[in-house]
């Protein structure tokens, strides 16, 4: 149970025939209320997929009755026909549920340029089975989490139970192109807390800013990224905003690190913590520059604690620091002290999958952590064969 853990939500995942494997590829999550308050954030990429263009309009009134998601095709750069497909999908869900199409969020993920008549037919023909499965004997949350996977090796789900009597559940997909402005991911989060749309929006933006927005696996940004938060109010408990935001942030971090651990072909999960920066923005800029160094990522893959590549990367930023005072630690060993060689690099053990890089800028008291992965042969192979 994930998105169906909070009261007031049903979900399903069915086979629409979009994936060549015959796996589930069409998911539906429905909010039965009594509240329909919602918030959403989307990719900051200027090249947006048709479902994003549609859903940005849907969320403007702060209400969502249902979210339908497909894998097996991004429906991006498919022209007017693709947008009409998105609209038709929302209409089909609305008709089947007895709601307004303007309250149905649509999400797609998969290969860009896919969105022809067969794609449309596969989705529209399988909306009725997806709706029928909402009332099936199976808990549909697990099926929905499976249906949104593309190159993921496993579904990503999380739940949090509050002592105050409300809960949060979430599911995510994503295994590559994990860059700022969200990732190549779709995320649906549900809660039975009684909160209005404005509160949900503030909480969601606060949570994604320090979680999903800081997963930077390969520096590439997708066209379809969507994170949706729906509140049913079914618990009857009006959650404290600060408490809810803290819980939501914890759930988003759990899902974000699940995305990081499942990144395509990765053998190391790298947390780059920047401390004592002049500002949080500086900390993020430095961490992101280091996370995007292919030289460093290749070194980590080879279990080589090449700290010089850390300093070379952060030196490309305009953050405030003196490069000749910086300390760098790798997996607990300070390999660079005051911009000079520190402890023996042979003391660094990079064989565990979990890898930490700590960078002390000695310029202030701000901090930020960026999450990334190493660069492996498997990553290159997987992305070279993605469309085949």
mmCIF file of C-alpha atoms in Angstrom, residues 2-373:
data_model
loop_
_atom_site.group_PDB
_atom_site.id
_atom_site.type_symbol
_atom_site.label_atom_id
_atom_site.label_comp_id
_atom_site.label_asym_id
_atom_site.label_seq_id
_atom_site.Cartn_x
_atom_site.Cartn_y
_atom_site.Cartn_z
ATOM 1 C CA UNK A 2 1.322 3.416 -0.939
ATOM 2 C CA UNK A 3 -1.032 5.898 -2.592
ATOM 3 C CA UNK A 4 -3.941 3.852 -1.275
ATOM 4 C CA UNK A 5 -2.678 3.888 2.317
ATOM 5 C CA UNK A 6 -4.369 7.206 3.252
ATOM 6 C CA UNK A 7 -8.152 6.994 3.528
ATOM 7 C CA UNK A 8 -10.182 8.241 0.593
ATOM 8 C CA UNK A 9 -8.065 6.945 -2.297
ATOM 9 C CA UNK A 10 -8.331 4.096 -4.766
ATOM 10 C CA UNK A 11 -5.847 3.091 -7.453
ATOM 11 C CA UNK A 12 -5.340 0.585 -10.228
ATOM 12 C CA UNK A 13 -2.718 -0.517 -12.718
ATOM 13 C CA UNK A 14 -3.605 -2.398 -15.910
ATOM 14 C CA UNK A 15 -2.026 -3.615 -19.133
ATOM 15 C CA UNK A 16 -2.758 -1.314 -22.072
ATOM 16 C CA UNK A 17 -0.221 -2.793 -24.478
ATOM 17 C CA UNK A 18 2.092 0.229 -24.568
ATOM 18 C CA UNK A 19 5.077 -1.769 -23.313
ATOM 19 C CA UNK A 20 6.517 -4.492 -25.520
ATOM 20 C CA UNK A 21 7.005 -6.629 -22.411
ATOM 21 C CA UNK A 22 3.267 -6.909 -21.788
ATOM 22 C CA UNK A 23 3.670 -5.473 -18.293
ATOM 23 C CA UNK A 24 1.242 -3.085 -16.590
ATOM 24 C CA UNK A 25 1.530 0.344 -18.169
ATOM 25 C CA UNK A 26 -1.594 2.356 -17.320
ATOM 26 C CA UNK A 27 -2.237 3.593 -13.775
ATOM 27 C CA UNK A 28 -5.148 5.470 -12.242
ATOM 28 C CA UNK A 29 -5.368 7.139 -8.819
ATOM 29 C CA UNK A 30 -8.740 8.532 -7.688
ATOM 30 C CA UNK A 31 -9.538 10.841 -4.777
ATOM 31 C CA UNK A 32 -12.936 9.932 -3.300
ATOM 32 C CA UNK A 33 -12.893 12.914 -0.945
ATOM 33 C CA UNK A 34 -14.627 14.501 0.787
ATOM 34 C CA UNK A 35 -11.964 17.098 -0.096
ATOM 35 C CA UNK A 36 -10.395 17.316 -3.557
ATOM 36 C CA UNK A 37 -7.652 19.833 -2.728
ATOM 37 C CA UNK A 38 -4.400 19.347 -4.611
ATOM 38 C CA UNK A 39 -1.084 20.838 -5.667
ATOM 39 C CA UNK A 40 1.492 19.919 -8.299
ATOM 40 C CA UNK A 41 4.935 20.892 -9.531
ATOM 41 C CA UNK A 42 6.362 20.208 -12.965
ATOM 42 C CA UNK A 43 9.607 20.113 -14.928
ATOM 43 C CA UNK A 44 11.347 23.446 -15.414
ATOM 44 C CA UNK A 45 12.421 22.305 -18.878
ATOM 45 C CA UNK A 46 11.153 24.697 -21.574
ATOM 46 C CA UNK A 47 10.430 21.658 -23.724
ATOM 47 C CA UNK A 48 7.327 20.309 -21.988
ATOM 48 C CA UNK A 49 5.366 17.200 -22.923
ATOM 49 C CA UNK A 50 1.682 17.492 -23.806
ATOM 50 C CA UNK A 51 0.504 16.001 -20.472
ATOM 51 C CA UNK A 52 2.494 18.669 -18.605
ATOM 52 C CA UNK A 53 0.980 21.456 -20.704
ATOM 53 C CA UNK A 54 -2.487 20.061 -19.943
ATOM 54 C CA UNK A 55 -1.872 19.415 -16.258
ATOM 55 C CA UNK A 56 -0.410 22.868 -15.614
ATOM 56 C CA UNK A 57 -3.855 24.225 -16.495
ATOM 57 C CA UNK A 58 -5.718 21.567 -14.525
ATOM 58 C CA UNK A 59 -3.996 22.411 -11.247
ATOM 59 C CA UNK A 60 -4.646 26.153 -11.454
ATOM 60 C CA UNK A 61 -7.857 25.879 -9.397
ATOM 61 C CA UNK A 62 -6.207 23.649 -6.775
ATOM 62 C CA UNK A 63 -8.500 20.672 -7.378
ATOM 63 C CA UNK A 64 -7.777 17.188 -8.744
ATOM 64 C CA UNK A 65 -10.284 14.334 -8.777
ATOM 65 C CA UNK A 66 -8.026 11.791 -10.465
ATOM 66 C CA UNK A 67 -4.599 11.232 -11.987
ATOM 67 C CA UNK A 68 -4.060 8.914 -14.937
ATOM 68 C CA UNK A 69 -0.534 7.903 -15.822
ATOM 69 C CA UNK A 70 0.928 5.845 -18.652
ATOM 70 C CA UNK A 71 4.375 4.435 -19.270
ATOM 71 C CA UNK A 72 5.549 3.303 -22.690
ATOM 72 C CA UNK A 73 5.403 6.707 -24.392
ATOM 73 C CA UNK A 74 6.107 10.295 -23.333
ATOM 74 C CA UNK A 75 3.613 11.961 -25.704
ATOM 75 C CA UNK A 76 6.146 14.771 -26.129
ATOM 76 C CA UNK A 77 6.901 16.549 -29.412
ATOM 77 C CA UNK A 78 3.870 14.852 -30.952
ATOM 78 C CA UNK A 79 2.170 18.077 -32.085
ATOM 79 C CA UNK A 80 -1.499 18.972 -31.884
ATOM 80 C CA UNK A 81 -2.467 15.318 -32.193
ATOM 81 C CA UNK A 82 -0.557 14.558 -29.013
ATOM 82 C CA UNK A 83 -2.258 17.324 -27.066
ATOM 83 C CA UNK A 84 -5.628 16.120 -28.341
ATOM 84 C CA UNK A 85 -4.683 12.657 -27.072
ATOM 85 C CA UNK A 86 -4.048 14.081 -23.619
ATOM 86 C CA UNK A 87 -7.367 15.933 -23.677
ATOM 87 C CA UNK A 88 -9.186 12.812 -24.877
ATOM 88 C CA UNK A 89 -7.585 10.791 -22.087
ATOM 89 C CA UNK A 90 -8.841 13.238 -19.463
ATOM 90 C CA UNK A 91 -12.306 13.187 -21.057
ATOM 91 C CA UNK A 92 -12.395 9.392 -21.014
ATOM 92 C CA UNK A 93 -11.464 9.247 -17.324
ATOM 93 C CA UNK A 94 -13.944 12.004 -16.495
ATOM 94 C CA UNK A 95 -16.777 10.224 -18.293
ATOM 95 C CA UNK A 96 -16.033 6.937 -16.548
ATOM 96 C CA UNK A 97 -15.836 8.523 -13.086
ATOM 97 C CA UNK A 98 -18.547 11.148 -13.468
ATOM 98 C CA UNK A 99 -16.167 14.082 -12.871
ATOM 99 C CA UNK A 100 -14.992 17.052 -14.935
ATOM 100 C CA UNK A 101 -12.164 16.565 -17.440
ATOM 101 C CA UNK A 102 -10.635 19.775 -16.142
ATOM 102 C CA UNK A 103 -10.070 18.015 -12.805
ATOM 103 C CA UNK A 104 -8.148 15.063 -14.260
ATOM 104 C CA UNK A 105 -4.358 15.293 -14.249
ATOM 105 C CA UNK A 106 -2.597 13.371 -17.040
ATOM 106 C CA UNK A 107 0.988 12.053 -16.868
ATOM 107 C CA UNK A 108 3.065 10.140 -19.412
ATOM 108 C CA UNK A 109 6.565 8.692 -19.401
ATOM 109 C CA UNK A 110 8.664 6.865 -21.931
ATOM 110 C CA UNK A 111 10.279 7.564 -25.283
ATOM 111 C CA UNK A 112 9.902 11.103 -26.677
ATOM 112 C CA UNK A 113 8.144 11.244 -30.042
ATOM 113 C CA UNK A 114 5.731 8.417 -29.203
ATOM 114 C CA UNK A 115 2.068 9.424 -29.393
ATOM 115 C CA UNK A 116 0.445 8.157 -32.583
ATOM 116 C CA UNK A 117 -3.032 6.706 -33.151
ATOM 117 C CA UNK A 118 -2.100 3.305 -31.760
ATOM 118 C CA UNK A 119 -0.783 5.011 -28.600
ATOM 119 C CA UNK A 120 -4.026 6.936 -28.231
ATOM 120 C CA UNK A 121 -6.191 3.876 -28.845
ATOM 121 C CA UNK A 122 -4.261 1.780 -26.331
ATOM 122 C CA UNK A 123 -4.881 4.341 -23.598
ATOM 123 C CA UNK A 124 -8.494 5.209 -24.385
ATOM 124 C CA UNK A 125 -9.515 1.567 -24.841
ATOM 125 C CA UNK A 126 -8.106 0.706 -21.431
ATOM 126 C CA UNK A 127 -9.519 3.532 -19.348
ATOM 127 C CA UNK A 128 -12.686 1.477 -18.628
ATOM 128 C CA UNK A 129 -10.658 -1.539 -17.391
ATOM 129 C CA UNK A 130 -8.561 0.786 -15.221
ATOM 130 C CA UNK A 131 -11.719 2.251 -13.679
ATOM 131 C CA UNK A 132 -13.244 -1.203 -13.210
ATOM 132 C CA UNK A 133 -10.079 -2.384 -11.445
ATOM 133 C CA UNK A 134 -10.523 0.333 -8.811
ATOM 134 C CA UNK A 135 -13.139 -1.859 -7.168
ATOM 135 C CA UNK A 136 -11.277 -5.137 -7.569
ATOM 136 C CA UNK A 137 -10.173 -7.470 -4.807
ATOM 137 C CA UNK A 138 -6.519 -6.448 -5.145
ATOM 138 C CA UNK A 139 -5.122 -3.350 -3.481
ATOM 139 C CA UNK A 140 -4.507 -1.199 -6.530
ATOM 140 C CA UNK A 141 -1.693 0.857 -5.042
ATOM 141 C CA UNK A 142 0.952 -1.754 -5.762
ATOM 142 C CA UNK A 143 -0.362 -2.292 -9.294
ATOM 143 C CA UNK A 144 -0.291 1.448 -9.977
ATOM 144 C CA UNK A 145 3.319 1.694 -8.792
ATOM 145 C CA UNK A 146 4.271 -1.105 -11.186
ATOM 146 C CA UNK A 147 2.390 0.428 -14.102
ATOM 147 C CA UNK A 148 4.349 3.696 -14.110
ATOM 148 C CA UNK A 149 7.798 2.032 -14.323
ATOM 149 C CA UNK A 150 9.982 2.391 -17.428
ATOM 150 C CA UNK A 151 13.656 1.488 -16.964
ATOM 151 C CA UNK A 152 13.078 1.144 -13.220
ATOM 152 C CA UNK A 153 14.166 -2.191 -11.786
ATOM 153 C CA UNK A 154 11.650 -1.946 -8.946
ATOM 154 C CA UNK A 155 8.652 0.161 -7.863
ATOM 155 C CA UNK A 156 9.189 3.045 -5.444
ATOM 156 C CA UNK A 157 6.648 3.441 -2.646
ATOM 157 C CA UNK A 158 6.559 5.101 0.770
ATOM 158 C CA UNK A 159 4.118 5.827 3.590
ATOM 159 C CA UNK A 160 4.152 7.933 6.750
ATOM 160 C CA UNK A 161 1.704 7.666 9.627
ATOM 161 C CA UNK A 162 1.147 10.723 11.823
ATOM 162 C CA UNK A 163 0.399 10.495 15.530
ATOM 163 C CA UNK A 164 -2.247 13.142 14.914
ATOM 164 C CA UNK A 165 -4.359 10.676 12.936
ATOM 165 C CA UNK A 166 -3.513 11.482 9.315
ATOM 166 C CA UNK A 167 -1.178 9.718 6.904
ATOM 167 C CA UNK A 168 0.709 10.251 3.654
ATOM 168 C CA UNK A 169 1.413 7.756 0.881
ATOM 169 C CA UNK A 170 3.410 8.053 -2.311
ATOM 170 C CA UNK A 171 4.667 6.262 -5.393
ATOM 171 C CA UNK A 172 7.365 7.305 -7.862
ATOM 172 C CA UNK A 173 9.076 6.180 -11.014
ATOM 173 C CA UNK A 174 12.446 7.227 -12.348
ATOM 174 C CA UNK A 175 15.831 5.675 -12.988
ATOM 175 C CA UNK A 176 17.751 8.143 -15.107
ATOM 176 C CA UNK A 177 17.953 11.791 -16.219
ATOM 177 C CA UNK A 178 17.686 12.678 -12.532
ATOM 178 C CA UNK A 179 18.553 16.357 -12.712
ATOM 179 C CA UNK A 180 17.350 19.586 -11.089
ATOM 180 C CA UNK A 181 13.884 20.844 -11.823
ATOM 181 C CA UNK A 182 12.725 17.394 -10.682
ATOM 182 C CA UNK A 183 13.870 14.310 -12.546
ATOM 183 C CA UNK A 184 12.667 11.972 -15.291
ATOM 184 C CA UNK A 185 10.033 10.968 -12.873
ATOM 185 C CA UNK A 186 6.381 10.805 -12.086
ATOM 186 C CA UNK A 187 5.326 11.035 -8.449
ATOM 187 C CA UNK A 188 1.848 10.792 -6.940
ATOM 188 C CA UNK A 189 1.457 11.613 -3.251
ATOM 189 C CA UNK A 190 -1.786 11.249 -1.310
ATOM 190 C CA UNK A 191 -2.859 12.300 2.164
ATOM 191 C CA UNK A 192 -6.046 12.030 4.174
ATOM 192 C CA UNK A 193 -5.172 15.198 6.126
ATOM 193 C CA UNK A 194 -7.663 18.036 5.803
ATOM 194 C CA UNK A 195 -5.653 20.797 4.127
ATOM 195 C CA UNK A 196 -6.530 23.420 1.527
ATOM 196 C CA UNK A 197 -4.818 23.762 -1.838
ATOM 197 C CA UNK A 198 -2.710 26.771 -0.846
ATOM 198 C CA UNK A 199 -1.269 24.906 2.144
ATOM 199 C CA UNK A 200 -0.579 21.830 0.019
ATOM 200 C CA UNK A 201 1.201 23.971 -2.559
ATOM 201 C CA UNK A 202 3.481 25.573 0.037
ATOM 202 C CA UNK A 203 4.276 22.230 1.625
ATOM 203 C CA UNK A 204 4.960 20.511 -1.693
ATOM 204 C CA UNK A 205 7.283 23.221 -2.970
ATOM 205 C CA UNK A 206 9.165 23.273 0.314
ATOM 206 C CA UNK A 207 9.554 19.483 0.213
ATOM 207 C CA UNK A 208 10.576 19.103 -3.432
ATOM 208 C CA UNK A 209 13.115 21.943 -3.157
ATOM 209 C CA UNK A 210 15.324 19.953 -0.803
ATOM 210 C CA UNK A 211 14.613 16.428 -2.082
ATOM 211 C CA UNK A 212 13.683 15.732 -5.703
ATOM 212 C CA UNK A 213 15.274 18.969 -6.906
ATOM 213 C CA UNK A 214 18.594 17.846 -5.421
ATOM 214 C CA UNK A 215 18.829 14.459 -7.076
ATOM 215 C CA UNK A 216 21.208 14.975 -9.997
ATOM 216 C CA UNK A 217 22.125 11.556 -11.322
ATOM 217 C CA UNK A 218 23.405 12.434 -14.780
ATOM 218 C CA UNK A 219 22.802 16.160 -15.313
ATOM 219 C CA UNK A 220 20.025 15.593 -17.849
ATOM 220 C CA UNK A 221 16.529 17.039 -17.438
ATOM 221 C CA UNK A 222 13.330 15.402 -18.635
ATOM 222 C CA UNK A 223 10.287 16.882 -20.374
ATOM 223 C CA UNK A 224 7.573 15.074 -18.397
ATOM 224 C CA UNK A 225 8.436 15.465 -14.709
ATOM 225 C CA UNK A 226 5.378 15.794 -12.483
ATOM 226 C CA UNK A 227 4.882 15.596 -8.719
ATOM 227 C CA UNK A 228 1.257 15.637 -7.610
ATOM 228 C CA UNK A 229 -0.115 15.926 -4.075
ATOM 229 C CA UNK A 230 -3.788 15.230 -3.347
ATOM 230 C CA UNK A 231 -5.648 15.581 -0.036
ATOM 231 C CA UNK A 232 -8.897 13.723 0.625
ATOM 232 C CA UNK A 233 -9.548 15.131 4.078
ATOM 233 C CA UNK A 234 -10.973 11.703 4.944
ATOM 234 C CA UNK A 235 -9.213 11.557 8.316
ATOM 235 C CA UNK A 236 -11.162 14.605 9.441
ATOM 236 C CA UNK A 237 -7.955 15.987 10.969
ATOM 237 C CA UNK A 238 -6.727 19.451 10.020
ATOM 238 C CA UNK A 239 -2.966 18.869 10.054
ATOM 239 C CA UNK A 240 -0.577 21.466 11.411
ATOM 240 C CA UNK A 241 1.183 22.926 8.369
ATOM 241 C CA UNK A 242 4.694 22.761 9.803
ATOM 242 C CA UNK A 243 4.213 19.180 10.991
ATOM 243 C CA UNK A 244 2.741 18.155 7.668
ATOM 244 C CA UNK A 245 5.570 19.796 5.705
ATOM 245 C CA UNK A 246 8.154 17.980 7.801
ATOM 246 C CA UNK A 247 6.450 14.622 7.215
ATOM 247 C CA UNK A 248 5.983 15.334 3.505
ATOM 248 C CA UNK A 249 9.654 16.254 3.164
ATOM 249 C CA UNK A 250 10.651 12.980 4.833
ATOM 250 C CA UNK A 251 8.451 10.997 2.447
ATOM 251 C CA UNK A 252 9.816 12.877 -0.590
ATOM 252 C CA UNK A 253 13.388 12.258 0.564
ATOM 253 C CA UNK A 254 12.633 8.549 0.935
ATOM 254 C CA UNK A 255 11.252 8.389 -2.602
ATOM 255 C CA UNK A 256 14.093 10.563 -3.973
ATOM 256 C CA UNK A 257 16.768 8.300 -2.513
ATOM 257 C CA UNK A 258 14.928 5.267 -3.894
ATOM 258 C CA UNK A 259 15.202 6.928 -7.311
ATOM 259 C CA UNK A 260 18.914 7.533 -6.715
ATOM 260 C CA UNK A 261 19.541 3.916 -5.690
ATOM 261 C CA UNK A 262 17.817 2.640 -8.833
ATOM 262 C CA UNK A 263 19.631 4.976 -11.240
ATOM 263 C CA UNK A 264 20.450 3.289 -14.523
ATOM 264 C CA UNK A 265 23.582 1.156 -14.274
ATOM 265 C CA UNK A 266 24.913 2.878 -11.138
ATOM 266 C CA UNK A 267 27.215 1.062 -8.731
ATOM 267 C CA UNK A 268 27.695 3.918 -6.222
ATOM 268 C CA UNK A 269 25.148 6.241 -4.616
ATOM 269 C CA UNK A 270 26.973 9.473 -3.859
ATOM 270 C CA UNK A 271 25.853 12.084 -1.323
ATOM 271 C CA UNK A 272 27.738 15.364 -1.804
ATOM 272 C CA UNK A 273 27.357 17.471 1.324
ATOM 273 C CA UNK A 274 28.577 21.052 1.123
ATOM 274 C CA UNK A 275 28.984 22.786 4.490
ATOM 275 C CA UNK A 276 29.968 26.253 5.707
ATOM 276 C CA UNK A 277 28.943 27.927 2.469
ATOM 277 C CA UNK A 278 28.215 31.652 2.261
ATOM 278 C CA UNK A 279 24.621 30.863 1.232
ATOM 279 C CA UNK A 280 22.405 27.880 0.537
ATOM 280 C CA UNK A 281 22.467 28.781 -3.154
ATOM 281 C CA UNK A 282 26.261 28.624 -3.118
ATOM 282 C CA UNK A 283 26.137 25.230 -1.419
ATOM 283 C CA UNK A 284 23.732 23.912 -4.053
ATOM 284 C CA UNK A 285 25.764 25.332 -6.956
ATOM 285 C CA UNK A 286 28.975 23.766 -5.666
ATOM 286 C CA UNK A 287 27.359 20.406 -4.916
ATOM 287 C CA UNK A 288 25.726 20.300 -8.314
ATOM 288 C CA UNK A 289 28.948 21.170 -10.134
ATOM 289 C CA UNK A 290 30.724 18.310 -8.395
ATOM 290 C CA UNK A 291 27.822 15.934 -9.104
ATOM 291 C CA UNK A 292 28.115 16.686 -12.823
ATOM 292 C CA UNK A 293 31.823 15.979 -13.136
ATOM 293 C CA UNK A 294 32.052 12.938 -15.377
ATOM 294 C CA UNK A 295 35.719 12.684 -14.450
ATOM 295 C CA UNK A 296 34.858 12.374 -10.756
ATOM 296 C CA UNK A 297 31.934 10.009 -11.392
ATOM 297 C CA UNK A 298 34.194 7.757 -13.478
ATOM 298 C CA UNK A 299 36.811 7.811 -10.716
ATOM 299 C CA UNK A 300 34.243 6.772 -8.109
ATOM 300 C CA UNK A 301 33.171 3.919 -10.402
ATOM 301 C CA UNK A 302 36.803 2.785 -10.365
ATOM 302 C CA UNK A 303 37.001 3.130 -6.552
ATOM 303 C CA UNK A 304 39.543 5.932 -6.985
ATOM 304 C CA UNK A 305 39.305 8.749 -4.360
ATOM 305 C CA UNK A 306 40.518 11.373 -6.841
ATOM 306 C CA UNK A 307 39.783 14.473 -4.750
ATOM 307 C CA UNK A 308 41.526 16.752 -7.245
ATOM 308 C CA UNK A 309 38.513 16.313 -9.516
ATOM 309 C CA UNK A 310 36.281 17.642 -6.726
ATOM 310 C CA UNK A 311 38.288 20.863 -6.464
ATOM 311 C CA UNK A 312 38.498 21.230 -10.226
ATOM 312 C CA UNK A 313 34.698 20.996 -10.488
ATOM 313 C CA UNK A 314 33.844 23.433 -7.709
ATOM 314 C CA UNK A 315 36.366 25.888 -9.142
ATOM 315 C CA UNK A 316 34.117 26.321 -12.186
ATOM 316 C CA UNK A 317 31.389 27.961 -10.060
ATOM 317 C CA UNK A 318 30.952 31.577 -8.973
ATOM 318 C CA UNK A 319 30.252 30.590 -5.356
ATOM 319 C CA UNK A 320 32.051 32.514 -2.620
ATOM 320 C CA UNK A 321 35.064 30.595 -1.236
ATOM 321 C CA UNK A 322 38.855 30.468 -1.233
ATOM 322 C CA UNK A 323 39.852 27.307 -3.136
ATOM 323 C CA UNK A 324 43.105 27.127 -1.177
ATOM 324 C CA UNK A 325 41.325 26.765 2.195
ATOM 325 C CA UNK A 326 38.881 23.992 1.275
ATOM 326 C CA UNK A 327 38.696 20.641 3.051
ATOM 327 C CA UNK A 328 37.381 17.545 1.251
ATOM 328 C CA UNK A 329 36.547 14.224 2.899
ATOM 329 C CA UNK A 330 35.595 10.994 1.152
ATOM 330 C CA UNK A 331 33.849 8.292 3.150
ATOM 331 C CA UNK A 332 35.105 9.871 6.355
ATOM 332 C CA UNK A 333 38.741 10.406 5.332
ATOM 333 C CA UNK A 334 39.919 14.023 4.920
ATOM 334 C CA UNK A 335 41.884 13.602 1.700
ATOM 335 C CA UNK A 336 42.267 17.364 1.160
ATOM 336 C CA UNK A 337 43.043 19.799 3.981
ATOM 337 C CA UNK A 338 43.313 23.556 3.400
ATOM 338 C CA UNK A 339 43.572 23.016 -0.359
ATOM 339 C CA UNK A 340 46.499 20.616 0.026
ATOM 340 C CA UNK A 341 46.892 16.847 0.325
ATOM 341 C CA UNK A 342 45.412 15.573 3.583
ATOM 342 C CA UNK A 343 45.261 12.029 4.930
ATOM 343 C CA UNK A 344 46.568 9.175 2.790
ATOM 344 C CA UNK A 345 44.056 8.501 0.013
ATOM 345 C CA UNK A 346 44.768 4.795 0.426
ATOM 346 C CA UNK A 347 42.718 4.991 3.639
ATOM 347 C CA UNK A 348 39.535 5.685 1.647
ATOM 348 C CA UNK A 349 37.341 2.623 1.081
ATOM 349 C CA UNK A 350 35.105 3.188 -1.940
ATOM 350 C CA UNK A 351 33.962 -0.398 -2.309
ATOM 351 C CA UNK A 352 30.608 0.159 -0.498
ATOM 352 C CA UNK A 353 27.761 1.389 -2.668
ATOM 353 C CA UNK A 354 27.023 4.272 -0.290
ATOM 354 C CA UNK A 355 29.577 7.021 -0.902
ATOM 355 C CA UNK A 356 29.897 10.343 0.905
ATOM 356 C CA UNK A 357 31.796 13.440 -0.166
ATOM 357 C CA UNK A 358 31.998 16.270 2.373
ATOM 358 C CA UNK A 359 33.165 19.683 1.137
ATOM 359 C CA UNK A 360 33.911 22.423 3.685
ATOM 360 C CA UNK A 361 33.970 25.852 1.983
ATOM 361 C CA UNK A 362 34.760 27.764 5.199
ATOM 362 C CA UNK A 363 32.790 30.780 3.977
ATOM 363 C CA UNK A 364 29.632 30.839 6.107
ATOM 364 C CA UNK A 365 27.139 28.565 7.835
ATOM 365 C CA UNK A 366 24.889 27.353 4.981
ATOM 366 C CA UNK A 367 24.693 23.749 3.846
ATOM 367 C CA UNK A 368 23.102 21.600 1.136
ATOM 368 C CA UNK A 369 23.325 18.015 -0.060
ATOM 369 C CA UNK A 370 23.165 16.852 -3.680
ATOM 370 C CA UNK A 371 22.527 13.187 -4.492
ATOM 371 C CA UNK A 372 24.154 11.602 -7.545
ATOM 372 C CA UNK A 373 25.670 8.356 -8.871
#
